[in-house]
Short mmCIF file of C-alpha atoms in Angstrom, two decimals:
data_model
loop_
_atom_site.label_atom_id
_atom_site.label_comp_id
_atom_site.label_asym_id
_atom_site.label_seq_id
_atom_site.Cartn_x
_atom_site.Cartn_y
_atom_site.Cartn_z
CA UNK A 1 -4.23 -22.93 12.66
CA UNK A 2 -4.11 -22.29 16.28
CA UNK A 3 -0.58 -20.65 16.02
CA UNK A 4 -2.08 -18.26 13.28
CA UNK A 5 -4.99 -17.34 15.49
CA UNK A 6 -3.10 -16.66 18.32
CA UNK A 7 -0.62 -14.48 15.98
CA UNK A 8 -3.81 -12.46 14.49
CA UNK A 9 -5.17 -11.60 17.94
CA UNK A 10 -2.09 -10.21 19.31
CA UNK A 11 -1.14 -7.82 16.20
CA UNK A 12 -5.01 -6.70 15.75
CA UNK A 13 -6.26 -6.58 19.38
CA UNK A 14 -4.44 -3.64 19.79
CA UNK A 15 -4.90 -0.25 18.83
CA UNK A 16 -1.30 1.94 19.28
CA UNK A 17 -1.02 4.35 21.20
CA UNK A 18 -1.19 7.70 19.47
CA UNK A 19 -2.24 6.21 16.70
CA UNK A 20 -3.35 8.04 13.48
CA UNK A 21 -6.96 9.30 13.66
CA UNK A 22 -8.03 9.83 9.69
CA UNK A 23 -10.80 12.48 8.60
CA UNK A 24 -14.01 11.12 7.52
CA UNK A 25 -17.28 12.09 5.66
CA UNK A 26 -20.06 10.59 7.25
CA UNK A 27 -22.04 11.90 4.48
CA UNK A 28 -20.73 9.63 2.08
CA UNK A 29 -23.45 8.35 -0.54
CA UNK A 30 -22.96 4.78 -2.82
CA UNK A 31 -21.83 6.06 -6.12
CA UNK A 32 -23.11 3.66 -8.84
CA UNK A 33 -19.74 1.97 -10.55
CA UNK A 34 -19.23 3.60 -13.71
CA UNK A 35 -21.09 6.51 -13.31
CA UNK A 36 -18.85 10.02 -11.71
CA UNK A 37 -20.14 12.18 -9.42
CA UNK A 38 -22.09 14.75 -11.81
CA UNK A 39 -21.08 17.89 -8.95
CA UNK A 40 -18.28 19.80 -8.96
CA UNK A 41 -16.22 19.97 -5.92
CA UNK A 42 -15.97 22.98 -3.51
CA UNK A 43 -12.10 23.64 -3.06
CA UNK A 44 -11.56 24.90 0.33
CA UNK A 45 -8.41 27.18 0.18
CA UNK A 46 -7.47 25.67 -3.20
CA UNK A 47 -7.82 22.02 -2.10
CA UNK A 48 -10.93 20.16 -2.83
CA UNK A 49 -12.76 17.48 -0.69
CA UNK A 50 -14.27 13.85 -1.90
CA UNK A 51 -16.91 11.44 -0.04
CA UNK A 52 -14.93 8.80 1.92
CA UNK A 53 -16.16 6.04 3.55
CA UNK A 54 -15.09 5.21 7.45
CA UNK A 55 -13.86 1.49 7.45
CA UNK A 56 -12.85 2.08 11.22
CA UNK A 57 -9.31 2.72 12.42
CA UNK A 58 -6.99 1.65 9.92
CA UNK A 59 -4.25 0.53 12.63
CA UNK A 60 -6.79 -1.83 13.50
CA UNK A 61 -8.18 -2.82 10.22
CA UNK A 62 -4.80 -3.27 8.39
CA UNK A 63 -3.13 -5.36 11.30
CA UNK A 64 -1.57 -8.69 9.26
CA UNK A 65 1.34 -9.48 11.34
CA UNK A 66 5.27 -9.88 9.90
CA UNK A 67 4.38 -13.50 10.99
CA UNK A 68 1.95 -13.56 8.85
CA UNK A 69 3.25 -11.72 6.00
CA UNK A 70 6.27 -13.87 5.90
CA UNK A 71 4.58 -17.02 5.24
CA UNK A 72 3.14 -15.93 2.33
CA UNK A 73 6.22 -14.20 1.04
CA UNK A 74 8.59 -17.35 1.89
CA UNK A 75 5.57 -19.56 -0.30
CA UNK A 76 5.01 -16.76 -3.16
CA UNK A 77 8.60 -15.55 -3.19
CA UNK A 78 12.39 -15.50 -4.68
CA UNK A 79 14.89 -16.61 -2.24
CA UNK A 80 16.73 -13.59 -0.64
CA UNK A 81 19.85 -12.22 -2.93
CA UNK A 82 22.76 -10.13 -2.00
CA UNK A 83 22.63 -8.09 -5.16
CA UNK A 84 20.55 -8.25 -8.75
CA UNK A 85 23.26 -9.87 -10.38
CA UNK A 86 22.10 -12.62 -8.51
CA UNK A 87 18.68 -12.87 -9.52
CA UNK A 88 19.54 -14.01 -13.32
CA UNK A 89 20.64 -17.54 -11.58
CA UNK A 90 17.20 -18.12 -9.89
CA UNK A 91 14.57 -20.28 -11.04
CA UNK A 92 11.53 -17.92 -9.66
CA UNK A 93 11.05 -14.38 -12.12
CA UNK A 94 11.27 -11.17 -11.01
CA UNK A 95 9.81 -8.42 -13.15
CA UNK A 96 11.08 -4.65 -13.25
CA UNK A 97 8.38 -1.90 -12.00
CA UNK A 98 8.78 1.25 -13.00
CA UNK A 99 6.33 4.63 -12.71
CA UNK A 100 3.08 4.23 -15.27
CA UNK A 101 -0.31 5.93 -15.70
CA UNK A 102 -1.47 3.93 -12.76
CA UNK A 103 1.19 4.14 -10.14
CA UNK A 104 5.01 6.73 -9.14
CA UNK A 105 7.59 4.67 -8.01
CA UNK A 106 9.62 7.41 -5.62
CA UNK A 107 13.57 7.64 -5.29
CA UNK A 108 14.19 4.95 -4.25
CA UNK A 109 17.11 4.42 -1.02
CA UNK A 110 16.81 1.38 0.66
CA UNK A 111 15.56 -0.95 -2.27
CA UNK A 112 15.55 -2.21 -5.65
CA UNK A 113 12.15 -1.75 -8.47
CA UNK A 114 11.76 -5.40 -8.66
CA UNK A 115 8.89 -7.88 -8.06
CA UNK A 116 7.60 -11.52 -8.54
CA UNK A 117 5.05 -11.35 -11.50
CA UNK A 118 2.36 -11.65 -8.67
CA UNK A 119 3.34 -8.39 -6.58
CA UNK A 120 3.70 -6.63 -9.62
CA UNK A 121 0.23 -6.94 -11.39
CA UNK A 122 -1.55 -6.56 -7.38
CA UNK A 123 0.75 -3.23 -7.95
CA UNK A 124 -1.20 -2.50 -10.46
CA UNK A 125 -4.63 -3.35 -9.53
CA UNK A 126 -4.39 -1.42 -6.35
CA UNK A 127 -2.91 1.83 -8.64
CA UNK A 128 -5.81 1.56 -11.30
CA UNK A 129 -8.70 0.77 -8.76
CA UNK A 130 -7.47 4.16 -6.70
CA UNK A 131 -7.60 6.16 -10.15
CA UNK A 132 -10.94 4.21 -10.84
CA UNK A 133 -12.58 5.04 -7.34
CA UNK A 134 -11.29 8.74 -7.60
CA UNK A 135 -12.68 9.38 -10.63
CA UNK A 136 -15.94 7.81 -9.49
CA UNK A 137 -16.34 10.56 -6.65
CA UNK A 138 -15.39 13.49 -8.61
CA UNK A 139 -11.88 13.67 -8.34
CA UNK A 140 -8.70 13.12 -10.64
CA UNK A 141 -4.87 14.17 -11.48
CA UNK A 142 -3.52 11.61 -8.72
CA UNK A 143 -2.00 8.32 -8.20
CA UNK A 144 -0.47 6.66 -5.54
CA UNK A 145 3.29 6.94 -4.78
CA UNK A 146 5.75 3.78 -4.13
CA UNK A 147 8.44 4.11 -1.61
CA UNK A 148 10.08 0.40 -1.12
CA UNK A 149 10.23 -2.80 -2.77
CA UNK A 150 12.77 -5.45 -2.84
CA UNK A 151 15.51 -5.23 0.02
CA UNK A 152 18.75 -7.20 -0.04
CA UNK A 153 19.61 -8.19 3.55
CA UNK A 154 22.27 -5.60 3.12
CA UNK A 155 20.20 -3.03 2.32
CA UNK A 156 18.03 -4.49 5.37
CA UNK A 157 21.19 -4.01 8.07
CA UNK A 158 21.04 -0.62 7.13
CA UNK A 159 17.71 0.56 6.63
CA UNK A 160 17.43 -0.71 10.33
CA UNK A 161 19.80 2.14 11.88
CA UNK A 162 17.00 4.78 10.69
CA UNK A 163 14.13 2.64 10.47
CA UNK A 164 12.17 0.62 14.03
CA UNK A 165 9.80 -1.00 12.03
CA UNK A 166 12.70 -2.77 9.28
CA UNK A 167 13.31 -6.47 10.79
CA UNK A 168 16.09 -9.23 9.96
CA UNK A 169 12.96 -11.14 8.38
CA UNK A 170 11.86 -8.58 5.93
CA UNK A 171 9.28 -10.16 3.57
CA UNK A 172 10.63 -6.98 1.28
CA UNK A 173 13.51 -9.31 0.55
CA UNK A 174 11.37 -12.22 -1.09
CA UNK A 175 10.03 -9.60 -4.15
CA UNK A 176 6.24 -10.11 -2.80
CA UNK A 177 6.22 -6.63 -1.16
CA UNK A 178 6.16 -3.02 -1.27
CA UNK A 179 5.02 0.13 0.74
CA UNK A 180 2.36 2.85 -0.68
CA UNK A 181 2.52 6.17 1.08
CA UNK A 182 -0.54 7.41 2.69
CA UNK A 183 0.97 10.78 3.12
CA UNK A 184 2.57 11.69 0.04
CA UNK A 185 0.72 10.85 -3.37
CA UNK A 186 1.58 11.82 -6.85
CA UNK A 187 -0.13 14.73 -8.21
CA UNK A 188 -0.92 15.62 -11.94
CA UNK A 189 -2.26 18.96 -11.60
CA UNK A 190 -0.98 21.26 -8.80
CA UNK A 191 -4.51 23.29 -9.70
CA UNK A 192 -6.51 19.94 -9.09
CA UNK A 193 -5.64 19.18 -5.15
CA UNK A 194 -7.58 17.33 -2.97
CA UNK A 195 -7.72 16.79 0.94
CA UNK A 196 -4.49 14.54 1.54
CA UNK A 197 -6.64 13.04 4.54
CA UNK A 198 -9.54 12.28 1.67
CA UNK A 199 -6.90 10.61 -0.63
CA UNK A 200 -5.67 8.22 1.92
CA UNK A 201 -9.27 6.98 3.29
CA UNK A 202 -10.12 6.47 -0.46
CA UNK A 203 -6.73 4.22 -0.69
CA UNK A 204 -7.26 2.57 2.39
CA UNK A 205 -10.72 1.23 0.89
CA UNK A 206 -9.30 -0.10 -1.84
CA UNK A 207 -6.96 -1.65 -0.24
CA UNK A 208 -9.82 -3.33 1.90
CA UNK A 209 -11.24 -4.29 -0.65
CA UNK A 210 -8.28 -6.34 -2.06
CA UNK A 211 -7.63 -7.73 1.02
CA UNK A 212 -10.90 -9.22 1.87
CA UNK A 213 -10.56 -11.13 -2.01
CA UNK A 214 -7.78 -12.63 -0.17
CA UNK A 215 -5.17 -11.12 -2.40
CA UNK A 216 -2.91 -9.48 -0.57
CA UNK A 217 -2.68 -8.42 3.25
CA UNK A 218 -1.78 -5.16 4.97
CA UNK A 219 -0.12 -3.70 7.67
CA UNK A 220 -0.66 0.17 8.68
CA UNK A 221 2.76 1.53 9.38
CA UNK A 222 2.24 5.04 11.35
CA UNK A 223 5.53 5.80 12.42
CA UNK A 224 6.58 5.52 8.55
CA UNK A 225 3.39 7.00 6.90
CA UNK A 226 2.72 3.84 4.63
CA UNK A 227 0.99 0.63 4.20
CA UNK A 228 3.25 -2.42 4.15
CA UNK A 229 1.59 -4.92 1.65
CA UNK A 230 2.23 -8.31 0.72
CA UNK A 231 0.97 -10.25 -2.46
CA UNK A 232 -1.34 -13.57 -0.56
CA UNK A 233 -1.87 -15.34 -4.57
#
């Protein structure tokens, strides 16, 4: 307990320097669930704006540790494998993910569209909550865009030459994690756009949301414009 305390302090007592400050509306107003905003949006040069809340700065409020991340991936997980092939020989499932109404899985370099059973459905929560929310402040025609799931510890070695924040002890390897962009997103309707800085506050609250229900945890990756997320049940 004391190991995991001292872990939490030092990856959250921090806040990195440069470190992304995100637009806000301090205007924001409770919309009642179920109901959309009944106003139309103002585009602003062609790209509209929705009310956002400010959960603080997300470096600091999405600071679960690798440490931390790993345990649950090592306890949730598939051991790691070298290639799929290997996968049919392992007692723990993995289930294929592929791009839906709720979610875009992007090309994909570095890493395989696999997950345990677990990852895949939080996948899914987090994808139809963001089209829920959306929709509840007056917006639509987006969903959220996946850039990296399971890693091989070959594909590891290498994503490490171009990528800092890749580590030997990937928790992408164990099938309990992928990355969400925060600075790409998929969009339905190029005539439909809304503020990119808008779209990721409204992400980063559901993902808050999630993550105080204890069912996943987060870390804010500036460098590579994504949140790193691990399934926690």
């Amino acid at each position: 307990m004391l190991l995991t305390l001292f872990f939490q302090l030092i990856s959250c007592g921090h806040k990195s320097e440069g470190e992304d400050i995100t637009t806000q509306n301090n205007n924001f107003e409770e919309i009642e669930s179920g109901t959309p905003q009944s106003r139309e949006l103002k585009p602003v040069n062609g790209v509209r704006s929705i009310p956002v809340k400010n959960i603080g700065p997300l470096g600091q409020v999405f600071c679960d540790s690798n440490f931390l991340q790993l345990d649950a991936a090592r306890r949730l997980g598939i051991e790691p494998i070298s290639d799929l092939g290997s996968a049919y020989f392992m007692k723990r499932p993995i289930v294929k993910v592929s791009s839906n109404q709720y979610y875009q899985i992007d090309s994909l370099r570095h890493s395989l569209p696999y997950l345990v059973p677990e990852a895949a459905n939080l996948l899914e929560e987090i994808g139809k909550n963001f089209i829920d929310s959306l929709y509840k402040r007056g917006g639509d025609s987006y969903k959220i865009k996946v850039t990296s799931l399971l890693r091989t510890p070959e594909s590891v070695g290498r994503l490490r030459r171009v990528n800092a924040n890749a580590t030997d002890s990937s928790t992408h390897q164990y099938a309990t994690t992928f990355d969400i962009s925060y600075v790409n997103f998929y969009c339905l309707d190029e005539n439909r756009q809304i503020n990119q800085g808008d779209l990721k506050n409204l992400l980063s609250e559901v993902l808050q949301d999630l993550r105080q229900q204890g069912k996943c945890m987060v870390k804010f990756e500036r460098k590579t414009g994504c949140f790193h997320v691990t399934v926690n049940r």
